[in-house]
JSON list of C-alpha atoms in Angstrom, two decimals:
[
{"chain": "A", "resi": 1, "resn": "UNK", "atom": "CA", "xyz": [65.43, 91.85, 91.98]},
{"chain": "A", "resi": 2, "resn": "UNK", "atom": "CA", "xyz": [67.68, 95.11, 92.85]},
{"chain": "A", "resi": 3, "resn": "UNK", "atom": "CA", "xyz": [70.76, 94.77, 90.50]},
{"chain": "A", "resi": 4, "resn": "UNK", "atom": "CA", "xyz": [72.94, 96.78, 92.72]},
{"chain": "A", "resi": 5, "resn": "UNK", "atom": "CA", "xyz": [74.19, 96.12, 96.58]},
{"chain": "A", "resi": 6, "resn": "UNK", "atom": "CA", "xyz": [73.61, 98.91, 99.55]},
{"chain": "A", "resi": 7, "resn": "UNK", "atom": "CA", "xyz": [76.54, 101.29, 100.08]},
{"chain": "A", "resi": 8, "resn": "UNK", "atom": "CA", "xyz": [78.29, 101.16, 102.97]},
{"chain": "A", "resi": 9, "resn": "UNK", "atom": "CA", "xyz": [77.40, 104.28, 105.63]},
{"chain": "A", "resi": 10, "resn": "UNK", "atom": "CA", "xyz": [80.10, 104.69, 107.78]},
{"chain": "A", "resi": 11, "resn": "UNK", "atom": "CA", "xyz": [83.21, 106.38, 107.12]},
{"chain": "A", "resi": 12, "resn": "UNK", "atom": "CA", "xyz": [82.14, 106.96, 103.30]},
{"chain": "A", "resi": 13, "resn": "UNK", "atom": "CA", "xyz": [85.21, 109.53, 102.83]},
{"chain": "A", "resi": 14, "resn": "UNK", "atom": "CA", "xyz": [87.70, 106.66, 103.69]},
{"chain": "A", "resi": 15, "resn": "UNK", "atom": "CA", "xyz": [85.79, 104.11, 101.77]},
{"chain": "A", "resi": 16, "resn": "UNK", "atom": "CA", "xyz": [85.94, 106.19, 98.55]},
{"chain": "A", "resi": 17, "resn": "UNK", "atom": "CA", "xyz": [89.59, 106.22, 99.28]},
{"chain": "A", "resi": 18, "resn": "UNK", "atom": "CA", "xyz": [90.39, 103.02, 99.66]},
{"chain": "A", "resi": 19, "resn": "UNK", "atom": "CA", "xyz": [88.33, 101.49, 96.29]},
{"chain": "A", "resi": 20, "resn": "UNK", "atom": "CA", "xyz": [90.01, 104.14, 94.45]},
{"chain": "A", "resi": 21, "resn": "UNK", "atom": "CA", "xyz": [93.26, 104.16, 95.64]},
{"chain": "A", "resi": 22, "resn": "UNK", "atom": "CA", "xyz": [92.86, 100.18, 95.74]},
{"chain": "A", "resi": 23, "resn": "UNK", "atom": "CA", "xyz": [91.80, 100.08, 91.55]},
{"chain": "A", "resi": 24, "resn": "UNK", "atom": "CA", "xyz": [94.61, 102.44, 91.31]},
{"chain": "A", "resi": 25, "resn": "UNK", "atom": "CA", "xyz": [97.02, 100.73, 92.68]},
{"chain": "A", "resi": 26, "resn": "UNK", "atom": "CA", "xyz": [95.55, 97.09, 91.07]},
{"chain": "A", "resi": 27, "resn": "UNK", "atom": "CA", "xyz": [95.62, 98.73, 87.63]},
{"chain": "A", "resi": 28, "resn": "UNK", "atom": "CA", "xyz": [98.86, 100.02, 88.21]},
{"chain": "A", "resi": 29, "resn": "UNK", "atom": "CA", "xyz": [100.75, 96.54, 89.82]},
{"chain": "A", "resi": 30, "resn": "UNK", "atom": "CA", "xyz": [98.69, 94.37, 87.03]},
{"chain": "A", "resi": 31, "resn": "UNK", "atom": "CA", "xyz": [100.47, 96.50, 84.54]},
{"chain": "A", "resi": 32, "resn": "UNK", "atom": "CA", "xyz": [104.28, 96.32, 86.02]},
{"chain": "A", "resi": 33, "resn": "UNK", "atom": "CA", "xyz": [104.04, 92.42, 85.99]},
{"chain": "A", "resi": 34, "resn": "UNK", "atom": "CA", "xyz": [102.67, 92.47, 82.44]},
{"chain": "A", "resi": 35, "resn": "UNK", "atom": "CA", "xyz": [106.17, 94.45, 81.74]},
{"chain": "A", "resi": 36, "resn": "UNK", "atom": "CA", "xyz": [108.00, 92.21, 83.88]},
{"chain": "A", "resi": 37, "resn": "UNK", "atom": "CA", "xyz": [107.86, 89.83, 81.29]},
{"chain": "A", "resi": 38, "resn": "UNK", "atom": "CA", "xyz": [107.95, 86.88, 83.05]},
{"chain": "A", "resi": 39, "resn": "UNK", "atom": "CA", "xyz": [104.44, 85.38, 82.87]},
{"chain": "A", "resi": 40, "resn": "UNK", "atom": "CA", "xyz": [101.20, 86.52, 83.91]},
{"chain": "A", "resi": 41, "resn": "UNK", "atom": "CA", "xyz": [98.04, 86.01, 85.84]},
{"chain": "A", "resi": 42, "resn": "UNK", "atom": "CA", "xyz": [95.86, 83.47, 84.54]},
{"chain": "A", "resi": 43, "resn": "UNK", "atom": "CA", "xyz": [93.57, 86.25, 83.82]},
{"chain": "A", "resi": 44, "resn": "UNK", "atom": "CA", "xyz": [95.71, 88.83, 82.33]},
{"chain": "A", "resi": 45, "resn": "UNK", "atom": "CA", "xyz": [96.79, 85.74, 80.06]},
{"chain": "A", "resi": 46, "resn": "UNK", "atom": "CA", "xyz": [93.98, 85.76, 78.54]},
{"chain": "A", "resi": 47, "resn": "UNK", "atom": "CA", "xyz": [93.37, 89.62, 77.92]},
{"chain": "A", "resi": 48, "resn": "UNK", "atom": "CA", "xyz": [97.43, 89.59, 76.41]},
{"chain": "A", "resi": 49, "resn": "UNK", "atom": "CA", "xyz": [96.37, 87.01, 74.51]},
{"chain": "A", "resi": 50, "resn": "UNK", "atom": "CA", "xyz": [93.31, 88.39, 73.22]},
{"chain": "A", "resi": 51, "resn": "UNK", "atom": "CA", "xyz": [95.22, 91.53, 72.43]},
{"chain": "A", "resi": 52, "resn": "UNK", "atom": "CA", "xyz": [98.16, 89.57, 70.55]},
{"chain": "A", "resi": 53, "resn": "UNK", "atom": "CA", "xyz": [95.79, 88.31, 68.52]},
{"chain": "A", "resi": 54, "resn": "UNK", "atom": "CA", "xyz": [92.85, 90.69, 67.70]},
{"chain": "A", "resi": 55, "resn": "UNK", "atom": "CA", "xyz": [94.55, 93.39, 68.13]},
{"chain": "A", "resi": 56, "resn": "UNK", "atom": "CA", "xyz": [94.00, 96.45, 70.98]},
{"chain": "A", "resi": 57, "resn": "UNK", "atom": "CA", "xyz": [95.53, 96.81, 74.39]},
{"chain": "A", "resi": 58, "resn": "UNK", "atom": "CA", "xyz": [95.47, 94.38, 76.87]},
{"chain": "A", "resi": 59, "resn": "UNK", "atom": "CA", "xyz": [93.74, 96.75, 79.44]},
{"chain": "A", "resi": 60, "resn": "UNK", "atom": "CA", "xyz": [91.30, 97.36, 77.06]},
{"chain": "A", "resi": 61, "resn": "UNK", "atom": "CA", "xyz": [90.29, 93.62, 76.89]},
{"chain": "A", "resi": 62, "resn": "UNK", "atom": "CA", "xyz": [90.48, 93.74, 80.12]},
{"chain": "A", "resi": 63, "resn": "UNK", "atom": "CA", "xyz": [87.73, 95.90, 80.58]},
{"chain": "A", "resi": 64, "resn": "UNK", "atom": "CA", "xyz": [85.66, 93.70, 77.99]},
{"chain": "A", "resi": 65, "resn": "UNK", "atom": "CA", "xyz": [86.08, 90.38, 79.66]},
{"chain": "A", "resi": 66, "resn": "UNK", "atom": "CA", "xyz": [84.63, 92.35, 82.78]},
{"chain": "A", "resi": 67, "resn": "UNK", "atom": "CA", "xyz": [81.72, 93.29, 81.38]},
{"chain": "A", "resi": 68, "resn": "UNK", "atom": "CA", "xyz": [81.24, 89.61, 79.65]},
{"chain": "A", "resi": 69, "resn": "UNK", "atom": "CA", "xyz": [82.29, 88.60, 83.22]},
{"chain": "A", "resi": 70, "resn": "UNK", "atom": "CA", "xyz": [79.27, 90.72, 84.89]},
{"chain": "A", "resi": 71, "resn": "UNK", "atom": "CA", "xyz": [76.93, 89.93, 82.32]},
{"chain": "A", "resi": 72, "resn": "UNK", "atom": "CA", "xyz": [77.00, 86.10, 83.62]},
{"chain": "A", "resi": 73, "resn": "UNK", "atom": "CA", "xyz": [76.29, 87.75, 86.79]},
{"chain": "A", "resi": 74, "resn": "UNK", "atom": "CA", "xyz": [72.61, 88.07, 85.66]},
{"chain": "A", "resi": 75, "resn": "UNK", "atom": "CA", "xyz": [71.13, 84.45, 85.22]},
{"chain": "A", "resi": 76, "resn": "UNK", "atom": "CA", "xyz": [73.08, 83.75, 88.52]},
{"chain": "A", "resi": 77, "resn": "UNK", "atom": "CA", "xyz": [70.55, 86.33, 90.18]},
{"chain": "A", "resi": 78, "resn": "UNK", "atom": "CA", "xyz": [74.22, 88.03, 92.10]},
{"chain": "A", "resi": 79, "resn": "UNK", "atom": "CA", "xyz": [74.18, 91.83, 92.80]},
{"chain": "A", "resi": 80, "resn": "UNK", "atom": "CA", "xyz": [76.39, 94.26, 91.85]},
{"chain": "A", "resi": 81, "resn": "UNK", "atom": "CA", "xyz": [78.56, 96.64, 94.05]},
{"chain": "A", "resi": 82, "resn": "UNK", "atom": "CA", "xyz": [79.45, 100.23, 92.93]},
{"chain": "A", "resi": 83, "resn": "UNK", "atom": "CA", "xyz": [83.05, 98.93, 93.53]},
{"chain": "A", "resi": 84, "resn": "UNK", "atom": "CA", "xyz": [81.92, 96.02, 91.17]},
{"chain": "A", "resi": 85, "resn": "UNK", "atom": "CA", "xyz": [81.24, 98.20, 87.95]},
{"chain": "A", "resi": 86, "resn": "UNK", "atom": "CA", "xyz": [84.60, 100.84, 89.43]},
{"chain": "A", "resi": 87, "resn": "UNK", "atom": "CA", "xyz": [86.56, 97.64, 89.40]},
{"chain": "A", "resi": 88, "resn": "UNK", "atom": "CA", "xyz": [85.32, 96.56, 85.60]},
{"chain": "A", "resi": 89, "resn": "UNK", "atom": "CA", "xyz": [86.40, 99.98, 84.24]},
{"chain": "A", "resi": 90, "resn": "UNK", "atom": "CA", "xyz": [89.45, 101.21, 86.09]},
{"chain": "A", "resi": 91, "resn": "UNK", "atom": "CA", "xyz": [91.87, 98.32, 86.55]},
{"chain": "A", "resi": 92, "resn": "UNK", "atom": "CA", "xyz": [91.66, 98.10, 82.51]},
{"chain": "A", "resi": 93, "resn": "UNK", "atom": "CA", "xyz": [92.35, 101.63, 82.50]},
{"chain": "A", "resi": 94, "resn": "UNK", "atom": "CA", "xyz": [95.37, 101.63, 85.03]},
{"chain": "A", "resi": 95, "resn": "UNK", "atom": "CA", "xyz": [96.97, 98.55, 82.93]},
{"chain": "A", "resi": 96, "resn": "UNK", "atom": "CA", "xyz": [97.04, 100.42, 79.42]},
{"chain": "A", "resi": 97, "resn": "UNK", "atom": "CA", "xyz": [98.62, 103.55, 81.63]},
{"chain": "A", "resi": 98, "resn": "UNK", "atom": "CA", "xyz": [101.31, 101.79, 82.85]},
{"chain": "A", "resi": 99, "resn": "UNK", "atom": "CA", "xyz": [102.22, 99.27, 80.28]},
{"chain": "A", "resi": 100, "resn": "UNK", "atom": "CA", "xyz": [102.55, 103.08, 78.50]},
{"chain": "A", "resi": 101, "resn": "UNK", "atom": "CA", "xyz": [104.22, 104.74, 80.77]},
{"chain": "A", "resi": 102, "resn": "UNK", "atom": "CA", "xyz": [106.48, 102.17, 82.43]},
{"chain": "A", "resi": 103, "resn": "UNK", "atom": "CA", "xyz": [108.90, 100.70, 79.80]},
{"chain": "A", "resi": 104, "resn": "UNK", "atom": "CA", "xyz": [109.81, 96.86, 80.06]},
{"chain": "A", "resi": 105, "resn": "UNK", "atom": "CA", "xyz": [113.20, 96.20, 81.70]},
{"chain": "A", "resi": 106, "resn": "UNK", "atom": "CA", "xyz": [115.56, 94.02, 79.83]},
{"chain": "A", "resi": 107, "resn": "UNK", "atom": "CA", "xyz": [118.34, 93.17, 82.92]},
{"chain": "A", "resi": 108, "resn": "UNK", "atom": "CA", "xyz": [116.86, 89.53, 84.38]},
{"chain": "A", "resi": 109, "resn": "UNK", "atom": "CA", "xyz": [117.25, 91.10, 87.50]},
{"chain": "A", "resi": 110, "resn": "UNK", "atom": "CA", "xyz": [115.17, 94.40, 87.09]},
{"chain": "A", "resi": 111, "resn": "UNK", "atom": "CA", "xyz": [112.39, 92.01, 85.60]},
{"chain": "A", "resi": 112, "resn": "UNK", "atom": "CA", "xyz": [112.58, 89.77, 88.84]},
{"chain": "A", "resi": 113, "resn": "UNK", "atom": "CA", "xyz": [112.34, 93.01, 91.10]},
{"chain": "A", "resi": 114, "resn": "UNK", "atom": "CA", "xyz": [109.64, 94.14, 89.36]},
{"chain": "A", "resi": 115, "resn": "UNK", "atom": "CA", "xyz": [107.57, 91.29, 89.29]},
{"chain": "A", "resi": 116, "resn": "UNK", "atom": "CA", "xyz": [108.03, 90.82, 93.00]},
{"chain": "A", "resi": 117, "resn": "UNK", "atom": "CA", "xyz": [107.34, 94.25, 93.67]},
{"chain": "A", "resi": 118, "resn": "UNK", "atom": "CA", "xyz": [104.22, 94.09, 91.68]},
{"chain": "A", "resi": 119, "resn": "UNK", "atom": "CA", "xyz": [102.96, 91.17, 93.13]},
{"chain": "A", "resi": 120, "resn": "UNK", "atom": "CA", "xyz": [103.14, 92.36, 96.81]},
{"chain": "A", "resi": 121, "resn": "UNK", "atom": "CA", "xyz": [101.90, 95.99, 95.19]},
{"chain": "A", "resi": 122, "resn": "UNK", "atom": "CA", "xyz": [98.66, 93.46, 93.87]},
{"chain": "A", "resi": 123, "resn": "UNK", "atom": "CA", "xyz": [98.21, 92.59, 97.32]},
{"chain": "A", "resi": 124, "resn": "UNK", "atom": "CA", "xyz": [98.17, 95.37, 99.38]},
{"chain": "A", "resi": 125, "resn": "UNK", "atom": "CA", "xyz": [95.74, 96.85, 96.41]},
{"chain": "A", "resi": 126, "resn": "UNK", "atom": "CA", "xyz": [93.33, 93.97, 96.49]},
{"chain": "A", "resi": 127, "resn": "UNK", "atom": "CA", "xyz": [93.40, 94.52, 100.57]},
{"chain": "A", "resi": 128, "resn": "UNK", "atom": "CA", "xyz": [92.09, 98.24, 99.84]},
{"chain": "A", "resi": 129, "resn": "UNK", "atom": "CA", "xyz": [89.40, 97.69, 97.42]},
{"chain": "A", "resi": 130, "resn": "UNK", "atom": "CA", "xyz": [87.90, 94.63, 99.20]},
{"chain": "A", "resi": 131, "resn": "UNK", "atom": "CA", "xyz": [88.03, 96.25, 102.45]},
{"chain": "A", "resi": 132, "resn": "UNK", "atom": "CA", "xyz": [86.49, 98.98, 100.88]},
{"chain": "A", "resi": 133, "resn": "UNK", "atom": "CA", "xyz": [83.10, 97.16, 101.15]},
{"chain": "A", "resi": 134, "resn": "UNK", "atom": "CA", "xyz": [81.77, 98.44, 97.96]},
{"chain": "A", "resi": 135, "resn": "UNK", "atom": "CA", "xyz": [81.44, 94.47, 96.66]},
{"chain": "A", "resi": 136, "resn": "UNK", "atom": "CA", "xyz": [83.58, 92.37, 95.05]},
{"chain": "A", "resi": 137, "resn": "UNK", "atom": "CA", "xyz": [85.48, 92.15, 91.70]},
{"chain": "A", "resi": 138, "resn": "UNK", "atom": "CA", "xyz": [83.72, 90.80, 88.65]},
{"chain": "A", "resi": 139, "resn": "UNK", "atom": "CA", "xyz": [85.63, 87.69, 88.75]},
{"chain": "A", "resi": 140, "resn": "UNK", "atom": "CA", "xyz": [85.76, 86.81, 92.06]},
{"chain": "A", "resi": 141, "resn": "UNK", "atom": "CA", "xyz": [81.79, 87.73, 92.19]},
{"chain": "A", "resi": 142, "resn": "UNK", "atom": "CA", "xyz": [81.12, 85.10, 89.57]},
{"chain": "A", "resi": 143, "resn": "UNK", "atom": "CA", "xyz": [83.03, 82.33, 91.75]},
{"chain": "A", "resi": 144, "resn": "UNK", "atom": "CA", "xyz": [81.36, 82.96, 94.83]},
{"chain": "A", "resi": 145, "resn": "UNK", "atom": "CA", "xyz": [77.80, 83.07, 92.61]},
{"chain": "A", "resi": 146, "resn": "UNK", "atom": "CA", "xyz": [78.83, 79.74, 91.14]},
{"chain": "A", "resi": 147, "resn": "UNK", "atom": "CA", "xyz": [79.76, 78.13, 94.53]},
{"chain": "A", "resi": 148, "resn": "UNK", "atom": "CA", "xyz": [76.77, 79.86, 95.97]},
{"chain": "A", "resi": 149, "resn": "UNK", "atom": "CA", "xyz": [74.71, 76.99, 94.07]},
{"chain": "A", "resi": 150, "resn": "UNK", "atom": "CA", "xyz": [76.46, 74.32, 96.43]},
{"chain": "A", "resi": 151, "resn": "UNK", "atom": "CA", "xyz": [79.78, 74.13, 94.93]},
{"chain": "A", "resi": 152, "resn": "UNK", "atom": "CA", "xyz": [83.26, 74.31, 96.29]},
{"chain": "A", "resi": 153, "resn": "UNK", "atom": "CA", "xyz": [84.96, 78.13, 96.56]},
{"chain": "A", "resi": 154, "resn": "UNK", "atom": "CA", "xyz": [88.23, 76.42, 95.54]},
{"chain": "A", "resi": 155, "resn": "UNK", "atom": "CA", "xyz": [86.93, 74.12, 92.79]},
{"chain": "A", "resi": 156, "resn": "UNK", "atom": "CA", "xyz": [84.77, 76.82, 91.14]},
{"chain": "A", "resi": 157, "resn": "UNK", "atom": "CA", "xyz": [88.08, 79.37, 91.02]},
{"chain": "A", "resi": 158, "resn": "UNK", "atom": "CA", "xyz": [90.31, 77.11, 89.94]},
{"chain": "A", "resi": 159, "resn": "UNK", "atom": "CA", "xyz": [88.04, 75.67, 87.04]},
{"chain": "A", "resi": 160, "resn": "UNK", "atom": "CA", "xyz": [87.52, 78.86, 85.84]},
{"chain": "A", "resi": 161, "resn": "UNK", "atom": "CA", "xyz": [91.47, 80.12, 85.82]},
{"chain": "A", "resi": 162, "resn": "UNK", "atom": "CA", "xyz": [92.79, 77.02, 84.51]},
{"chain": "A", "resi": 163, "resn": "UNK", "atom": "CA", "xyz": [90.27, 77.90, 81.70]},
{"chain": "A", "resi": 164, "resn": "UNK", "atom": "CA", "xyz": [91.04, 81.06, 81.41]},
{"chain": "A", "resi": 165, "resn": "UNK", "atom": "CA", "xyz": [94.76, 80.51, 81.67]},
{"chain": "A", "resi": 166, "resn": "UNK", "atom": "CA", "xyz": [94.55, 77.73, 78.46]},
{"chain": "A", "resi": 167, "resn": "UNK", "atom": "CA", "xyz": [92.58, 79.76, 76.04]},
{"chain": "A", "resi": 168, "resn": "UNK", "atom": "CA", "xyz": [94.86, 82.34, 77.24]},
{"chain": "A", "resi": 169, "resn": "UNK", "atom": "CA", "xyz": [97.61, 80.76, 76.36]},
{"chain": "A", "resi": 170, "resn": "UNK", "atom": "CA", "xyz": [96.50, 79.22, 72.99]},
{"chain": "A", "resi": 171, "resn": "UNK", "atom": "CA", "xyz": [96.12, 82.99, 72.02]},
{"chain": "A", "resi": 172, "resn": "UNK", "atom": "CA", "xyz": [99.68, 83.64, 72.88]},
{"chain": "A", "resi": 173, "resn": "UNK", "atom": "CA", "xyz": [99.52, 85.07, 76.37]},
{"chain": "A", "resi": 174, "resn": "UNK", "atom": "CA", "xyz": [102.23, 84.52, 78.31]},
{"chain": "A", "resi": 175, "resn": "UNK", "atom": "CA", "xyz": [102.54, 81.75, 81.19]},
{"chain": "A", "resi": 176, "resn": "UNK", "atom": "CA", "xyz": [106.14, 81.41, 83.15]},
{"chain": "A", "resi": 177, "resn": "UNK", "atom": "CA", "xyz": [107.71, 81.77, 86.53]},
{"chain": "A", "resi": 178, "resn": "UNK", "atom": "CA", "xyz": [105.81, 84.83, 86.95]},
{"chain": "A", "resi": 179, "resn": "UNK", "atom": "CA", "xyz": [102.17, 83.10, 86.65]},
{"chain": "A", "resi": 180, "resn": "UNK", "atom": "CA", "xyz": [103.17, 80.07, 89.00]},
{"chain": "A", "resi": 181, "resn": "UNK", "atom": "CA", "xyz": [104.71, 83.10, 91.57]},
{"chain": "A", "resi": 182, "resn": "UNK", "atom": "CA", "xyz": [101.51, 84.90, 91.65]},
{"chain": "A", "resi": 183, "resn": "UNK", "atom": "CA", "xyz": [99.28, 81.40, 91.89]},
{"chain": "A", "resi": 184, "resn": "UNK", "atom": "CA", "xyz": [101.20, 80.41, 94.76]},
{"chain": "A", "resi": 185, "resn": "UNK", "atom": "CA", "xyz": [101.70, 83.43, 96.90]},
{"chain": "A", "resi": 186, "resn": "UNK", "atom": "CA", "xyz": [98.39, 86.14, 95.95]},
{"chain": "A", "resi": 187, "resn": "UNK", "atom": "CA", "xyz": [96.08, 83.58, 98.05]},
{"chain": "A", "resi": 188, "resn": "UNK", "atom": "CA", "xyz": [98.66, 83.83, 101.32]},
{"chain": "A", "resi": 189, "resn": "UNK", "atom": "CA", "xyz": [99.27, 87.54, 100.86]},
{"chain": "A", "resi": 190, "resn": "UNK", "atom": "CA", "xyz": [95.94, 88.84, 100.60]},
{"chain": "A", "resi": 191, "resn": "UNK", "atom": "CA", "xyz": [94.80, 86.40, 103.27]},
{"chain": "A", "resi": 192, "resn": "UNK", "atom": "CA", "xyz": [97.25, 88.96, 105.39]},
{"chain": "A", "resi": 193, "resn": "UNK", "atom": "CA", "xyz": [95.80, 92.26, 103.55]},
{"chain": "A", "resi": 194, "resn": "UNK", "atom": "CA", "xyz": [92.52, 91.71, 103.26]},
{"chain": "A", "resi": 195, "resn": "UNK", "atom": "CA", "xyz": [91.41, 91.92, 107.12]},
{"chain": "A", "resi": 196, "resn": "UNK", "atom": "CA", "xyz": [94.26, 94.31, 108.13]},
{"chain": "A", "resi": 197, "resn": "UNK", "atom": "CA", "xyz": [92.74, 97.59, 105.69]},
{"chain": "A", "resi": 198, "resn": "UNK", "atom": "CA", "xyz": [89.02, 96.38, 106.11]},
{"chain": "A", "resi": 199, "resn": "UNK", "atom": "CA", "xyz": [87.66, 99.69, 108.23]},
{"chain": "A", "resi": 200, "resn": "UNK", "atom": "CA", "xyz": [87.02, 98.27, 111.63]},
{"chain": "A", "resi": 201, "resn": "UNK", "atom": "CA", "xyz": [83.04, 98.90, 111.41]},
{"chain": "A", "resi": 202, "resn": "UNK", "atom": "CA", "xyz": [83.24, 96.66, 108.59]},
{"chain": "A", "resi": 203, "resn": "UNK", "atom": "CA", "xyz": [84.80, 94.12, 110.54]},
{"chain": "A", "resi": 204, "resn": "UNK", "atom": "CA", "xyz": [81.67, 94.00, 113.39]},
{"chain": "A", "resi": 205, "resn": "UNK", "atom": "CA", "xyz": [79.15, 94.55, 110.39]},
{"chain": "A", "resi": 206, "resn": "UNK", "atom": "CA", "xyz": [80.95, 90.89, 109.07]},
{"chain": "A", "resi": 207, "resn": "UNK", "atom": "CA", "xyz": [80.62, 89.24, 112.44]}
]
C-alpha cells in the first residue's frame, strides 16, 4: 500500500501558500489561547498536561502525540498527505514560538479578547490548510479512519477528545470557559471557513 496521498496539480503555488500560511497561523492561534489562560482544547489539554508533568514545552508534546497519532494511522491502512506530516511538525513548532514570544495577559479582559481572537484566528487557519488539499491533520485523519470502519464521524471524535481531554486533565492541563468556547463554536466556524478558502478546482475535484 502507498503510505502517502497524490499532490494536488493545480494551482500548486497557492496551495503551498495556503498549508503554510494555514500551520502558521494554527500554530500561532493554538498558542495565544494557551496564554489566554482560560482553558484549552481538549487536545492541547493533554500536551499542557503532559508538559506540566514530564517536563518540556507543550508544542513540543505536541509534535509527539502527532507522530503517536500517525503511527495508529498504519494498522488502519489510512494514507498520509504531505500536509499530514507539515501539520505534525509545524503547529508544535508555532505553539512553543508564541507561548515565547507572546506573554500571558493578566487583565480578565485582555485574556477574554485574546481567546476570542484566537479562536476565530483557529478557524480561518484550519479553513487554509484543509482547503489546501494536501490531506488532513493527524487527528482528524485518525477519526475519519476509525469511522471509515462503519462508525459514526461524531461518535468516533468525540470518544477520542473526551479521552483526550480527561487524561489531559488528570495531568494538570487546563479545562475552563475557554475549552467549552472552542467545543461549541470551532465546529460552526470552520463549517463557514472550510469551503470559502478551498481553491475552486478543488471544489469540482470534490463533487
Amino acid at each position: 500500500m502507498r503510505l502517502l496521498l497524490p499532490l494536488p496539480k493545480d494551482r500548486p503555488a497557492r496551495r503551498w501558500s495556503m498549508l503554510l500560511g494555514g500551520l502558521a497561523l494554527y500554530g500561532l492561534s493554538s498558542g495565544l489561547i494557551i496564554q489566554a489562560g482560560l482553558g484549552v482544547d481538549p487536545w492541547d489539554v493533554l500536551h499542557q498536561g503532559l508538559a506540566r508533568t514530564l517536563g518540556g514545552q507543550v508544542g513540543t508534546w505536541a509534535i509527539l502525540a502527532s507522530v503517536a497519532v500517525l503511527l495508529l494511522w498504519l494498522p488502519l491502512r489510512a494514507r498520509y498527505g504531505v500536509g499530514t506530516l507539515a501539520n505534525a511538525v509545524l503547529i508544535g513548532l508555532g505553539i512553543n514560538a508564541t507561548m515565547w514570544l507572546v506573554p500571558a495577559p493578566h487583565n480578565l479582559a485582555l485574556k477574554a479578547l485574546m481567546l476570542v481572537v484566537a479562536i476565530l484566528l483557529n478557524a480561518f487557519a484550519t479553513g487554509l490548510y484543509i482547503g489546501a488539499g494536501f490531506g488532513p491533520g493527524p487527528r482528524d485523519g485518525l477519526t475519519t479512519a476509525i469511522a471509515a470502519r462503519g462508525h459514526s464521524i461524531r461518535l468516533v471524535r468525540t470518544v477520542i477528545e473526551v479521552t483526550v481531554l480527561a487524561v489531559g486533565w488528570l495531568l494538570g492541563g487546563s479545562v475552563g470557559i475557554g475549552t467549552v468556547l472552542y467545543a461549541i463554536s470551532i465546529g460552526p466556524l470552520t463549517h463557514i471557513t472550510i469551503p470559502r478558502l478551498r481553491p475552486r478546482e478543488a471544489v469540482a475535484e470534490a463533487r
